PDB file of C-alpha atoms in Angstrom:
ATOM      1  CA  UNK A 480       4.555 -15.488  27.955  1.00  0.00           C
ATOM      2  CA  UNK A 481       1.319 -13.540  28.779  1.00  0.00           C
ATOM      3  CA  UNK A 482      -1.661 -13.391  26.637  1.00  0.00           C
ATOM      4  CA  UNK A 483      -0.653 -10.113  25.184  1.00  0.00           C
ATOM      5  CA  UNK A 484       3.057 -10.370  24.778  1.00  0.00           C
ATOM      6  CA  UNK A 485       1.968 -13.678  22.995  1.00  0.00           C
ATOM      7  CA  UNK A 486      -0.447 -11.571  20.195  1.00  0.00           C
ATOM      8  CA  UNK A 487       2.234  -9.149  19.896  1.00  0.00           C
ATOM      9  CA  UNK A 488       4.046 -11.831  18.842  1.00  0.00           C
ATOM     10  CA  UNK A 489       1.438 -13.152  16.293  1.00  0.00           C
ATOM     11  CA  UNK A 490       1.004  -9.817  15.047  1.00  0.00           C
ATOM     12  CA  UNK A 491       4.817  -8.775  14.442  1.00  0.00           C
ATOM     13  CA  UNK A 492       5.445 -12.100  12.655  1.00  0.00           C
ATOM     14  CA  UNK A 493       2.483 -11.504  10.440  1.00  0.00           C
ATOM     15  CA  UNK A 494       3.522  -8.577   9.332  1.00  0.00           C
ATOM     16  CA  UNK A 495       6.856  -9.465   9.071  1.00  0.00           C
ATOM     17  CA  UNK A 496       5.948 -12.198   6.170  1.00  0.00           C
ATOM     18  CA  UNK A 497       4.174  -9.305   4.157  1.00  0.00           C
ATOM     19  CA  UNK A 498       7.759  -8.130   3.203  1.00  0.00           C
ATOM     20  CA  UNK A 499       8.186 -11.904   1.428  1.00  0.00           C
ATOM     21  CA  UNK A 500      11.404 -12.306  -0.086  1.00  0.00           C
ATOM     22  CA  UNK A 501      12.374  -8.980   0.700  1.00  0.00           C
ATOM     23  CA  UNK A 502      12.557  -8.493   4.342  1.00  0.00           C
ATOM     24  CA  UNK A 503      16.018  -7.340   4.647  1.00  0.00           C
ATOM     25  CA  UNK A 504      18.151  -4.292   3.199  1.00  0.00           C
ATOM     26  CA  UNK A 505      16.642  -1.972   0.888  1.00  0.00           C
ATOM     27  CA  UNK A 506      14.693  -3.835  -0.568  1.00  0.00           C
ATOM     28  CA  UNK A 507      12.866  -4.049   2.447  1.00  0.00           C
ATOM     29  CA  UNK A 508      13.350  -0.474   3.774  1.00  0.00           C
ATOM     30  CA  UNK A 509      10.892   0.655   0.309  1.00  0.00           C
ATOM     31  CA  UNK A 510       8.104  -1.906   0.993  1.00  0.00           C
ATOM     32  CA  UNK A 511       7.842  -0.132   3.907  1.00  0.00           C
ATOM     33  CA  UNK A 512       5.625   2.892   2.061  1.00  0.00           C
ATOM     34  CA  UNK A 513       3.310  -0.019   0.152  1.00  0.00           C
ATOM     35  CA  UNK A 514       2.924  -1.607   3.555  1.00  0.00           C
ATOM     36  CA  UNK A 515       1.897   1.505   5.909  1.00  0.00           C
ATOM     37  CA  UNK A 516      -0.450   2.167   2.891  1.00  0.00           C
ATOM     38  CA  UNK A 517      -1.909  -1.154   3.656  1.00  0.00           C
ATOM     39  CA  UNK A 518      -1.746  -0.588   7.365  1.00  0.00           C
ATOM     40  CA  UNK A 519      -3.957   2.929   6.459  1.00  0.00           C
ATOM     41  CA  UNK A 520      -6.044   0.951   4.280  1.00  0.00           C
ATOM     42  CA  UNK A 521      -6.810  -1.690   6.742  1.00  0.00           C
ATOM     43  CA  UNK A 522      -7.618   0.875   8.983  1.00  0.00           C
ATOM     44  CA  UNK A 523      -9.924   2.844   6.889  1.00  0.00           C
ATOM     45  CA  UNK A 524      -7.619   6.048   7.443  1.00  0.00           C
ATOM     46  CA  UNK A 525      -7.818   8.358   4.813  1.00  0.00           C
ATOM     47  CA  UNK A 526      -5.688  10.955   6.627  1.00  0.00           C
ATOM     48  CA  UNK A 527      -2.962   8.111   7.051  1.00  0.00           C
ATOM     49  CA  UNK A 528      -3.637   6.907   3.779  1.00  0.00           C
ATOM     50  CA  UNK A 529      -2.459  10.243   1.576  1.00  0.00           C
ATOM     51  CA  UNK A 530       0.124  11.468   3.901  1.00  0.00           C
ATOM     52  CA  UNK A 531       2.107   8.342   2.694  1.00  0.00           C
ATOM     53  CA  UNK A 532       2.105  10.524  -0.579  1.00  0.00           C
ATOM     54  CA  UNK A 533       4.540  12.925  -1.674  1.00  0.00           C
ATOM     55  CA  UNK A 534       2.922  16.256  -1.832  1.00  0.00           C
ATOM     56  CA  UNK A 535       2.060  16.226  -5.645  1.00  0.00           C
ATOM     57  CA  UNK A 536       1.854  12.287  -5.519  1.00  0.00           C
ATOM     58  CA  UNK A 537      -0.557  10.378  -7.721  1.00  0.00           C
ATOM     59  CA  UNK A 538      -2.999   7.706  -8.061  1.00  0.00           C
ATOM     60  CA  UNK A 539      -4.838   6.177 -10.778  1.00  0.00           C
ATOM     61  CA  UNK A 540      -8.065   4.994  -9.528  1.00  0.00           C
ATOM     62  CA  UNK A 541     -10.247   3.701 -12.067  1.00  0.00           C
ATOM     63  CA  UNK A 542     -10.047   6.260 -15.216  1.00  0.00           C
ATOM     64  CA  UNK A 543      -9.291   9.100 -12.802  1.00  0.00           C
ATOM     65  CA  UNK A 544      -6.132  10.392 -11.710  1.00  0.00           C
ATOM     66  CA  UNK A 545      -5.761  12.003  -8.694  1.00  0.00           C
ATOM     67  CA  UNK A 546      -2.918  13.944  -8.717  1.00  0.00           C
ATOM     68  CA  UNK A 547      -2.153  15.952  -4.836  1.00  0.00           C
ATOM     69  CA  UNK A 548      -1.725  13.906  -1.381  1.00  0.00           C
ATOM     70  CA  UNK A 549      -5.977  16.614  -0.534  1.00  0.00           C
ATOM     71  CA  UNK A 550      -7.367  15.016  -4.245  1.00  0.00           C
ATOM     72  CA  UNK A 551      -6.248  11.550  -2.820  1.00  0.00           C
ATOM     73  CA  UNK A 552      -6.984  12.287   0.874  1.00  0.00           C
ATOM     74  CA  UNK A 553     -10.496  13.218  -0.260  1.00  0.00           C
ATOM     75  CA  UNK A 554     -11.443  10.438  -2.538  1.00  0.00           C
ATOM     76  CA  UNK A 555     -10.440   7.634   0.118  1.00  0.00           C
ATOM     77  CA  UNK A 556     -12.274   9.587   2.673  1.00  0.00           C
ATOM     78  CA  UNK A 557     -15.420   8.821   0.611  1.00  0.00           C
ATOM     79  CA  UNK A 558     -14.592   5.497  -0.355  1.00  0.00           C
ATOM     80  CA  UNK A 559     -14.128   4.304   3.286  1.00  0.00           C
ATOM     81  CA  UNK A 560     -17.220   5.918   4.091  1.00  0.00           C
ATOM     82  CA  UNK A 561     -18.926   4.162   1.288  1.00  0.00           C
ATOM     83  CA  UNK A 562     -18.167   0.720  -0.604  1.00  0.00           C
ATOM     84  CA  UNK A 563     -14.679   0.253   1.146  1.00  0.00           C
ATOM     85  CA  UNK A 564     -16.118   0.723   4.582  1.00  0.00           C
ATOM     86  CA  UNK A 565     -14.429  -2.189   6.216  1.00  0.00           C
ATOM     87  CA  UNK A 566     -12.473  -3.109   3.532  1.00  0.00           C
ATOM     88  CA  UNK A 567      -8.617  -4.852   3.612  1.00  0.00           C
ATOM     89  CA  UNK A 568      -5.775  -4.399   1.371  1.00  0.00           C
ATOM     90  CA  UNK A 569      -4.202  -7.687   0.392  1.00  0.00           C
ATOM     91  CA  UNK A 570      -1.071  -7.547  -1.442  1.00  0.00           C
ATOM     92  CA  UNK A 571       2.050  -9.299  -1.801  1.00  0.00           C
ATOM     93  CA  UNK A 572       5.116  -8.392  -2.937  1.00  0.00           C
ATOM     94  CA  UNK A 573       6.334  -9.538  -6.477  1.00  0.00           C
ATOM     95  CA  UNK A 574       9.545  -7.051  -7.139  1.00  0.00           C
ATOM     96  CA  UNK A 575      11.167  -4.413  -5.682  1.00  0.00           C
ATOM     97  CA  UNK A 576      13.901  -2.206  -7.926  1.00  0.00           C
ATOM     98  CA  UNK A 577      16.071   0.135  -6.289  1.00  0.00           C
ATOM     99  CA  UNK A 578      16.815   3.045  -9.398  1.00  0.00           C
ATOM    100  CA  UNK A 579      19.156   4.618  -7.479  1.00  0.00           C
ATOM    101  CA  UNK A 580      19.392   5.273  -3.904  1.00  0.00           C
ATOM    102  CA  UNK A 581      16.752   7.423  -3.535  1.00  0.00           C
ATOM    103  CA  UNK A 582      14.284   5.991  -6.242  1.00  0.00           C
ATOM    104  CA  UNK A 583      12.859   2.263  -6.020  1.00  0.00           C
ATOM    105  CA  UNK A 584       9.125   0.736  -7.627  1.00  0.00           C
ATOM    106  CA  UNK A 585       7.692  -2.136  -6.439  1.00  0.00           C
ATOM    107  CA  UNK A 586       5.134  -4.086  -7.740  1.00  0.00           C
ATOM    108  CA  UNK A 587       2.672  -6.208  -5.749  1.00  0.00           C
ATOM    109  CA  UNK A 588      -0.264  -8.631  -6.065  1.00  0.00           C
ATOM    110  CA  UNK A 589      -3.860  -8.665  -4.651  1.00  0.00           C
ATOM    111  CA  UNK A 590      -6.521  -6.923  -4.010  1.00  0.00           C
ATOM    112  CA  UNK A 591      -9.450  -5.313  -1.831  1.00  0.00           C
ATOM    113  CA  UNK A 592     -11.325  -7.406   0.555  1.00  0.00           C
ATOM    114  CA  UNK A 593     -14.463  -6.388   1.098  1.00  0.00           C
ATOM    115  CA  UNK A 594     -15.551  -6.412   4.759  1.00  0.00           C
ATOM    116  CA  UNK A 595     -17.037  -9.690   5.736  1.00  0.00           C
ATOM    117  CA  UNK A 596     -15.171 -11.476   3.373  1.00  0.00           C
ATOM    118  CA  UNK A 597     -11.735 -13.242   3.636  1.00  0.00           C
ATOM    119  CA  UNK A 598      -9.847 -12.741   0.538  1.00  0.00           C
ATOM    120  CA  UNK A 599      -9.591 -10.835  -2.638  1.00  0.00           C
ATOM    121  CA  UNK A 600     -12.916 -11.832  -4.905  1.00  0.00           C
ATOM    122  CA  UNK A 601     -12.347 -13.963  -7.438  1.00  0.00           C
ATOM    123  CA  UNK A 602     -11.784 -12.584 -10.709  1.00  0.00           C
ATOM    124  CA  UNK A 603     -11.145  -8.961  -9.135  1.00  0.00           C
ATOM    125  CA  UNK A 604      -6.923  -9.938  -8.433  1.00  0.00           C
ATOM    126  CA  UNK A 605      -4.712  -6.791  -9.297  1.00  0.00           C
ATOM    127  CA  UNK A 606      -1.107  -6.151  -9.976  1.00  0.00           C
ATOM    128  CA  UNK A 607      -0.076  -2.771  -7.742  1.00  0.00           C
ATOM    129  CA  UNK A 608       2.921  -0.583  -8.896  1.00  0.00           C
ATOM    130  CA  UNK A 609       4.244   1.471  -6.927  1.00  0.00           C
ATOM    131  CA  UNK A 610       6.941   4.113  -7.275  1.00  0.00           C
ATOM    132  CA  UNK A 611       8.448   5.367  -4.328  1.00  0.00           C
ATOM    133  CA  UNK A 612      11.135   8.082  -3.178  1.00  0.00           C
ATOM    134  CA  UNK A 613      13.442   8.475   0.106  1.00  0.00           C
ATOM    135  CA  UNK A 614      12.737  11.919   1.700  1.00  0.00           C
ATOM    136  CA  UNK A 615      14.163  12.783   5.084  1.00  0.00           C
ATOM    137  CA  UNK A 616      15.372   9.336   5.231  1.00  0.00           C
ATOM    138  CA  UNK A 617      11.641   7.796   4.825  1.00  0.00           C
ATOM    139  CA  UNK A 618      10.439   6.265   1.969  1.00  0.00           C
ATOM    140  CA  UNK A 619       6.976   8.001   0.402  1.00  0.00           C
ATOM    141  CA  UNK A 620       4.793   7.092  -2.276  1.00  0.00           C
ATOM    142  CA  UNK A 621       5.065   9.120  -5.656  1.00  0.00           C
ATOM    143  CA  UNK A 622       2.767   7.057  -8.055  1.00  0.00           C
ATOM    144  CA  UNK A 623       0.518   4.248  -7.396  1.00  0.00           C
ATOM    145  CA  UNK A 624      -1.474   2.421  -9.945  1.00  0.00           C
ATOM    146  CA  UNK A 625      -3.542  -0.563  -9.795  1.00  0.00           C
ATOM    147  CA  UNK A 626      -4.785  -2.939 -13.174  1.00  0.00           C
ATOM    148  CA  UNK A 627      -6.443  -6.267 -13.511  1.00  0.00           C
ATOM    149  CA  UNK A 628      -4.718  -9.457 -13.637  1.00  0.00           C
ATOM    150  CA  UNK A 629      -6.945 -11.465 -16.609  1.00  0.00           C
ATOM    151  CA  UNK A 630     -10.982 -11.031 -17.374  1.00  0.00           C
TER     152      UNK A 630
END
């Protein structure tokens, strides 16, 4: 196998373990919108980052709630030019529930590494929920909210 058939490799079975015990089925087909999230994250992407979002999709950052894919576009545009500039989103999967067939949340665990670092901060761990909604046969994010796991 070359070199870079070989880090495909790597790379698709890395990504493939972020799904945890839900890789297959449904279940798997909604972690999909919390993982391309990630991938926009990772990236720094605000553009790729909101578009995840239905159009009047929201996100609790902090005490604010932004509340339109532009109000969330805009505030990750500033964040990844400013303290999560090089940052990583670590989360894993704890539960997915499908609602019905078109409804699902799913609720993760991690955090933001800060660039330069290798893992979430101690002390700064965070449980993600995420509620999410088939459209045109996709899966998109309608609510995401993030709060601290202990002190």
């Amino acid at each position: 196998m070359s070199k870079d058939a070989a880090a495909l490799v790597e790379g698709a079975k890395e990504w493939a373990s972020l799904y945890g015990d839900f890789a297959n089925g449904e279940e798997g087909a909604v972690l999909t919108a919390p993982l391309r999230l990630r991938g926009a994250w990772d990236a720094n992407d605000a553009d790729a980052f909101a578009d995840l979002f239905v159009e009047n999709g929201s996100m609790l950052v902090g005490d604010e709630q932004l509340t339109d894919k532009d109000g969330i576009r805009d505030y990750m545009s500033k964040a990844f030019a400013g303290g999560f500039k090089g940052s990583k989103l670590s989360e894993k999967p704890l539960e997915v529930k499908l609602l019905n067939d078109s409804v699902a949340v799913a609720i993760m665990e991690g955090g933001i590494v800060k660039a330069g670092d290798a893992e979430v901060p101690a002390g700064h761990a965070v449980r993600s929920v995420y509620v999410v909604a088939k459209r045109d046969g996709d899966w998109h994010i309608v609510s995401h909210q993030t709060s601290p796991i202990g002190g």
